[in-house]
Coordinates of C-alpha atoms and ligand atoms in Angstrom, one line a residue:
X236 CA -0.1 -0.2 0.1
X237 CA 1.1 3.4 -0.5
X238 CA 0.1 6.8 1.2
X239 CA -1.3 8.9 -1.8
X240 CA -4.3 10.8 -2.8
X241 CA -4.6 9.0 -6.2
X242 CA -4.5 5.5 -7.1
X243 CA -1.0 4.1 -7.0
X244 CA 0.3 1.5 -9.2
X245 CA 3.0 -0.5 -7.6
X246 CA 6.2 -1.1 -9.8
X247 CA 4.9 -4.9 -10.1
X248 CA 1.9 -3.7 -12.1
X249 CA -0.2 -4.4 -8.7
X250 CA -2.4 -2.1 -7.3
X251 CA -1.5 -0.5 -3.8
X252 CA -4.8 0.2 -2.1
X253 CA -5.4 3.8 -0.7
X254 CA -3.9 4.5 2.7
X255 CA -5.8 7.6 4.1
X256 CA -4.2 9.5 7.2
X257 CA -6.8 10.6 9.5
X258 CA -4.6 13.4 11.0
X259 CA -4.8 15.4 7.6
X260 CA -7.2 18.1 6.7
X261 CA -10.7 17.0 7.1
X262 CA -12.1 17.9 3.6
X263 CA -9.1 16.4 1.9
X264 CA -9.6 13.1 4.0
X265 CA -13.5 13.2 3.0
X266 CA -12.7 13.4 -0.8
X267 CA -9.9 10.5 -0.5
X268 CA -12.5 8.3 1.3
X269 CA -15.1 8.8 -1.4
X270 CA -12.7 8.2 -4.3
X271 CA -11.3 5.1 -2.3
X272 CA -15.0 3.8 -1.7
X273 CA -15.9 4.4 -5.5
X274 CA -12.9 2.8 -6.7
X275 CA -12.2 -0.1 -4.3
X276 CA -14.8 -0.4 -1.7
X277 CA -11.9 -0.6 0.5
X278 CA -8.9 1.3 2.0
X279 CA -6.8 1.4 4.9
X280 CA -6.7 4.2 7.9
X281 CA -3.7 5.2 9.9
X282 CA -3.4 7.9 12.7
X283 CA -6.9 6.7 13.5
X284 CA -6.6 7.6 17.5
X285 CA -7.5 4.0 18.7
X286 CA -4.9 3.3 21.4
X287 CA -2.4 0.4 20.8
X288 CA -3.0 -0.7 24.2
X289 CA -6.7 -1.2 23.6
X290 CA -6.0 -3.2 20.2
X291 CA -3.3 -5.2 22.1
X292 CA -5.6 -6.1 25.3
X293 CA -8.2 -7.2 22.9
X294 CA -6.0 -9.4 20.9
X295 CA -4.5 -10.9 24.1
X296 CA -7.9 -11.8 25.0
X297 CA -8.8 -13.5 21.7
X298 CA -5.5 -15.5 21.8
X299 CA -6.2 -16.5 25.4
X300 CA -9.5 -17.9 24.4
X301 CA -8.5 -19.6 21.3
X302 CA -5.5 -21.4 23.3
X303 CA -8.3 -23.3 25.3
X304 CA -9.4 -26.9 25.0
X305 CA -12.0 -27.7 22.3
X306 CA -14.4 -28.7 25.1
X307 CA -13.9 -25.3 26.8
X308 CA -14.4 -23.4 23.6
X309 CA -17.5 -25.5 22.5
X310 CA -19.1 -24.4 25.9
X311 CA -19.7 -20.9 25.1
X312 CA -23.4 -21.0 25.4
X313 CA -24.7 -18.4 22.9
X314 CA -27.4 -18.7 20.3
X315 CA -26.1 -19.4 16.8
X316 CA -24.7 -17.8 14.7
X317 CA -23.3 -15.8 17.6
X318 CA -20.5 -17.6 20.0
X319 CA -18.0 -19.9 19.2
X320 CA -17.4 -21.6 15.9
X321 CA -14.7 -23.9 14.3
X322 CA -14.6 -24.3 10.3
X323 CA -18.3 -24.1 9.7
X324 CA -19.2 -20.4 8.7
X325 CA -23.1 -19.8 8.6
X326 CA -25.7 -22.5 8.4
X327 CA -25.3 -23.4 4.5
X328 CA -22.2 -25.4 4.2
X329 CA -19.5 -22.9 4.0
X330 CA -16.3 -24.1 5.5
X331 CA -13.0 -22.5 6.4
X332 CA -9.6 -23.1 8.1
X333 CA -10.8 -20.8 10.9
X334 CA -12.1 -20.4 14.4
X335 CA -14.1 -17.5 15.7
X336 CA -15.9 -16.1 18.2
X337 CA -18.8 -13.8 17.2
X338 CA -20.7 -11.3 19.4
X339 CA -23.2 -8.7 19.5
X340 CA -21.3 -5.2 19.9
X341 CA -23.6 -3.8 22.5
X342 CA -22.5 -3.6 26.2
X343 CA -25.2 -5.7 27.7
X344 CA -24.6 -8.7 25.2
X345 CA -20.9 -8.4 25.8
X346 CA -21.4 -8.6 29.7
X347 CA -23.6 -11.4 29.4
X348 CA -21.3 -13.4 26.8
X349 CA -18.2 -12.7 28.8
X350 CA -19.7 -14.8 32.0
X351 CA -19.5 -18.2 29.5
X352 CA -16.0 -17.2 27.7
X353 CA -13.6 -16.3 30.3
X354 CA -12.9 -17.3 34.0
X355 CA -12.0 -13.7 34.4
X356 CA -15.3 -12.4 32.9
X357 CA -14.8 -8.6 34.4
X358 CA -11.5 -8.2 32.6
X359 CA -12.8 -9.8 29.3
X360 CA -15.8 -8.0 29.3
X361 CA -14.0 -4.4 29.9
X362 CA -11.5 -5.3 27.3
X363 CA -14.1 -6.3 24.5
X364 CA -16.1 -3.1 25.6
X365 CA -13.2 -0.5 25.2
X366 CA -12.1 -2.0 22.0
X367 CA -15.9 -1.9 20.6
X368 CA -16.3 1.3 21.7
X369 CA -13.2 2.7 20.3
X370 CA -13.9 1.0 17.0
X371 CA -17.3 2.2 17.0
X372 CA -16.3 5.8 17.5
X373 CA -13.9 5.1 14.4
X374 CA -16.7 3.8 12.2
X375 CA -18.9 6.6 13.0
X376 CA -16.1 9.4 12.1
X377 CA -15.3 7.6 8.8
X378 CA -19.1 7.2 8.0
X379 CA -19.5 11.0 8.8
X380 CA -16.4 12.1 6.8
X381 CA -17.9 10.1 3.9
X382 CA -21.1 11.7 4.2
X383 CA -19.3 15.0 4.1
X384 CA -17.3 13.9 0.9
X385 CA -20.8 13.0 -0.8
X386 CA -22.3 16.5 0.0
X387 CA -25.2 14.7 1.8
X388 CA -26.6 17.4 4.1
X389 CA -27.1 15.2 7.1
X390 CA -23.7 14.3 8.3
X391 CA -25.0 11.8 10.6
X392 CA -27.0 10.2 7.3
X393 CA -24.9 7.0 7.9
X394 CA -23.5 7.1 11.4
X395 CA -27.0 7.4 13.1
X396 CA -27.7 3.7 12.3
X397 CA -24.7 2.6 14.2
X398 CA -24.9 5.3 16.9
X399 CA -28.3 4.1 17.7
X400 CA -28.9 2.1 21.0
X401 CA -30.5 -0.6 19.1
X402 CA -27.7 -1.1 16.5
X403 CA -27.3 -4.7 15.4
X404 CA -23.3 -4.3 15.1
X405 CA -21.2 -7.4 15.6
X406 CA -17.8 -7.8 16.8
X407 CA -15.9 -11.0 15.6
X408 CA -12.6 -12.5 16.3
X409 CA -11.2 -14.9 13.6
X410 CA -8.3 -17.3 14.6
X411 CA -6.1 -18.8 11.8
X412 CA -3.9 -21.2 13.1
X413 CA -0.6 -21.8 11.5
X414 CA 0.1 -25.2 9.8
X415 CA 2.3 -26.2 12.5
X416 CA -0.5 -25.3 15.2
X417 CA -3.2 -27.1 13.3
X418 CA -4.0 -30.9 13.9
X419 CA -4.8 -31.3 10.2
X420 CA -1.9 -31.9 7.8
X421 CA -1.0 -29.1 5.1
X422 CA -2.0 -31.3 2.4
X423 CA -5.5 -31.6 3.9
X424 CA -6.0 -27.9 3.9
X425 CA -8.2 -26.3 1.2
X426 CA -5.9 -23.1 1.6
X427 CA -9.3 -21.1 2.5
X428 CA -9.6 -19.6 5.8
X429 CA -12.7 -17.5 5.1
X430 CA -14.0 -17.8 1.4
X431 CA -14.7 -14.9 -0.8
X432 CA -17.7 -12.4 0.1
X433 CA -18.9 -9.0 0.9
X434 CA -20.2 -8.1 4.3
X435 CA -23.9 -7.6 4.6
X436 CA -23.5 -4.5 6.8
X437 CA -22.9 -0.9 6.4
X438 CA -19.4 -0.7 7.2
X439 CA -16.6 -3.1 8.3
X440 CA -13.2 -1.8 10.3
X441 CA -11.0 -4.8 10.4
X442 CA -7.5 -5.1 12.5
X443 CA -5.3 -8.0 12.0
X444 CA -1.9 -8.8 13.4
X445 CA 1.3 -9.0 11.2
X446 CA 0.4 -12.0 9.6
X447 CA -0.8 -12.0 5.9
X448 CA -3.5 -13.9 4.3
X449 CA -6.3 -11.2 3.6
X450 CA -7.2 -10.2 0.1
X451 CA -9.8 -7.9 -1.6
X452 CA -10.8 -8.0 -4.9
X453 CA -10.7 -5.3 -7.5
X454 CA -14.0 -4.4 -9.5
X455 CA -12.4 -6.3 -12.2
X456 CA -12.1 -9.5 -9.9
X457 CA -8.9 -9.5 -9.7
X458 CA -7.4 -10.6 -6.1
X459 CA -4.9 -8.1 -4.4
X460 CA -3.0 -9.2 -1.3
X461 CA -3.5 -6.6 1.4
X462 CA -0.1 -6.3 3.5
X463 CA -0.5 -6.9 6.9
X464 CA -0.1 -3.9 9.2
X465 CA -1.1 -3.9 13.0
X466 CA -1.0 0.0 13.0
X467 CA -3.8 0.5 10.7
X468 CA -7.3 -0.5 10.3
X469 CA -8.8 -1.9 7.1
X470 CA -12.3 -0.1 6.2
X471 CA -14.5 -2.3 3.8
X472 CA -17.7 -1.1 2.2
X473 CA -20.6 -3.2 3.3
X474 CA -23.7 -4.0 1.0
X475 CA -26.0 -1.7 3.1
X476 CA -23.7 1.3 1.9
X477 CA -24.1 0.1 -1.7
X478 CA -27.9 0.3 -1.3
X479 CA -27.5 3.7 0.7
X480 CA -25.2 5.1 -2.6
X481 CA -27.3 3.6 -5.0
X482 CA -24.5 1.5 -6.2
X483 CA -22.2 4.4 -6.5
X484 CA -20.0 2.6 -3.8
X485 CA -19.7 -1.1 -4.4
X486 CA -19.1 -3.6 -1.4
X487 CA -15.7 -5.0 -1.6
X488 CA -15.4 -8.9 -2.1
X489 CA -12.8 -10.1 0.4
X490 CA -11.3 -13.3 1.6
X491 CA -8.7 -14.5 4.0
X492 CA -6.4 -17.3 2.8
X493 CA -5.3 -20.3 5.5
X494 CA -2.0 -20.1 7.0
X495 CA -0.8 -23.0 5.2
X496 CA 3.2 -22.1 4.9
X497 CA 3.7 -19.7 7.7
X498 CA 4.6 -20.8 11.3
X499 CA 2.6 -18.0 13.0
X500 CA -1.1 -17.7 13.4
X501 CA -3.2 -15.0 12.1
X502 CA -5.6 -13.3 14.3
X503 CA -8.4 -10.7 12.9
X504 CA -10.8 -8.6 14.8
X505 CA -13.6 -7.3 13.1
X506 CA -16.3 -4.8 13.8
X507 CA -19.3 -4.8 11.5
X508 CA -21.5 -1.6 11.7
X509 CA -25.0 -2.3 11.3
X510 CA -28.5 -0.5 11.8
X511 CA -31.4 -1.5 14.4
X512 CA -33.4 -4.6 12.8
X513 CA -36.3 -2.3 12.1
X514 CA -34.4 0.3 10.4
X515 CA -35.5 1.1 6.7
X516 CA -32.8 0.9 4.0
X517 CA -33.0 2.9 0.9
X518 CA -30.9 4.9 -1.5
X519 CA -30.2 8.3 0.0
X520 CA -32.2 11.1 -2.0
X521 CA -29.1 13.2 -3.0
X522 CA -27.5 10.4 -4.4
X523 CA -30.6 9.1 -6.2
X524 CA -31.1 12.7 -7.6
X525 CA -28.0 12.7 -9.8
X526 CA -28.6 9.0 -10.8
X527 CA -32.3 9.4 -11.8
X528 CA -33.7 6.5 -10.2
X529 CA -33.3 3.8 -7.3
X530 CA -31.5 0.9 -8.2
X531 CA -33.0 -1.0 -5.0
X532 CA -36.1 -1.2 -3.4
X533 CA -36.6 -0.1 0.3
X534 CA -36.0 -3.0 2.7
X535 CA -35.4 -3.5 6.6
X536 CA -32.1 -4.8 8.0
X537 CA -34.0 -7.6 9.4
X538 CA -35.2 -8.5 6.0
X539 CA -31.9 -8.2 4.5
X540 CA -30.1 -10.1 7.5
X541 CA -32.8 -13.2 7.0
X542 CA -31.9 -13.2 3.3
X543 CA -28.4 -13.2 4.1
X544 CA -28.6 -16.1 6.3
X545 CA -30.6 -17.9 3.9
X546 CA -27.8 -18.0 1.3
X547 CA -24.1 -19.0 0.9
X548 CA -21.3 -17.0 2.0
X549 CA -20.3 -15.7 -1.5
X550 CA -23.6 -15.0 -3.0
X551 CA -24.5 -11.7 -4.5
X552 CA -27.4 -11.1 -2.0
X553 CA -28.2 -7.3 -2.9
X554 CA -29.1 -8.4 -6.4
X555 CA -32.3 -10.0 -5.0
X556 CA -33.3 -6.4 -3.9
X557 CA -32.8 -4.3 -7.1
X558 CA -35.7 -2.7 -8.7
X559 CA -36.5 -4.6 -12.2
Ligands
LIG225 C1 -22.6 -18.1 5.2 C2 -23.0 -17.2 6.1 C3 -22.0 -16.6 7.1 C4 -22.6 -15.2 7.5 C5 -24.0 -15.3 7.1 C6 -24.0 -16.2 5.8 O1 -25.3 -16.7 5.4 C7 -23.6 -15.1 4.6 C8 -22.7 -14.1 5.1 C9 -21.7 -14.3 6.4 C10 -21.4 -12.9 7.1 C11 -20.0 -12.5 6.3 C12 -19.8 -11.1 7.3 C13 -19.9 -11.5 8.9 O2 -18.5 -12.4 9.4 C14 -21.0 -12.3 9.2 C15 -21.2 -12.5 10.8 C16 -22.3 -11.7 8.5 O3 -23.0 -10.9 9.1 O4 -22.4 -12.1 7.1 C17 -21.0 -13.6 8.5 C18 -22.0 -14.5 8.7 C19 -21.7 -15.7 9.9 O5 -20.6 -15.9 9.7 O6 -22.5 -15.9 10.7
AKG226 O1 -10.5 -12.4 9.2 C1 -10.3 -12.0 8.1 O2 -9.3 -11.5 7.9 C2 -11.6 -11.7 7.1 C3 -12.7 -12.4 7.7 C4 -14.0 -11.8 7.2 O3 -14.3 -11.1 6.4 C5 -15.5 -11.7 8.0 O4 -15.3 -12.3 9.2 O5 -16.3 -11.4 7.4
FE2_227 FE1 -16.0 -10.2 5.7

C-alpha cells in the first residue's frame, strides 16, 4: 500500500490500495474516502486514534480464548450464529480453516457473553467493551467523513444507524492457526480460511496482527493481497452502503487465505457496523437525484439479514433487492 491521494500503481503493476491518514485536513480526507469507496470499496486508515493498548488487550483476550481446549471453547453458550465456531461459517455448508468468536457489539450482550467465555469475565468484558467503543467511534467518524465527501446535507445520515442504541452491530475475532499449530496436515487444507464474500452490513473495520492472508478483489475480479499492518485498520464497504449510495459505492469482495506455509497464527478482530433490525434501508435522495432512479427497493435490515442467512457466503445477496 502507498500513502497517496490517487490510485497508486506499484512497480510490479499490482494495485496499492489507498492509505488514508486521518490526521490530515478534514475535507481532503473526506474526498479521499469517497474516491477510495468508489474505486475499491476498501481503504486503510492510519493515525486513527485507537490506542495500541486497547488493540493489544483485545488481541491478547482473543489468543487466550483460542488457546483453550476444544471442550472449553465449545461450552460458550450463545445462540447460533453468535458464539464460538470452528470451520463452519453460517448455516449453509460454507467451511474454512478458521476458528471464531462472534458477539453482539452492545455492552449488555458483551457482559452477558463474557460470563461463559472467560474465567476472568470482568476483565474480558471491559477489554472487549473498550475495543468495541473505540472502533465504533472510528466507524462513526469515517461514516461522517464519507457523508461530507458525498455532500449529503445530514452528516449523520449513515452513522446514526450504528450510533442507535438498538444497532445490530457485531464484533468478531477470527483465528487462523498456523499449519504447525493445526491438527490437520497441510495437504488436507483447502487453502481458504474465510471464503470470498461481501459483508452485508454498512461498514466493516478490520484489524489484524502482522500475519498476511487477507485479500480484496478489484472491481474486475483480480485478487490483491493486503499487506498486514497492525498499526492500521482496514475499512470495507458493506452491502448496505452500496444500497444507501445507489450503487455508487460497491461492497468489496474479500477473503482470508488459510495459513498453509507460515509458522505464525493470524488473528483478526472485526467490527461490523449495522443498523437496528427495524431500520429501513433505501438509496439516499441526494445520490438518487443525480442518478435519476433507485436501483434498490426499500427493505429493512431484518429482511436483508434473513436473506443473507438463507444464502451461501459468496452469494450476491443485494441483487435480490434490485428494482427490475
Ligand atoms: C454463510 C454465511 C455466514 C455469514 C452469514 C452467511 O449466510 C452469509 C454472510 C456471512 C457473514 C459475512 C460477514 C460477517 O462475518 C457475518 C457475521 C455476517 O454478518 O455475514 C457472516 C455470517 C456468519 O458468519 O454468521
Ligand atoms: O478474518 C479476516 O481477515 C476476514 C474475515 C471476514 O471477512 C469476515 O469475518 O467477514
Ligand atoms: Fe468479511
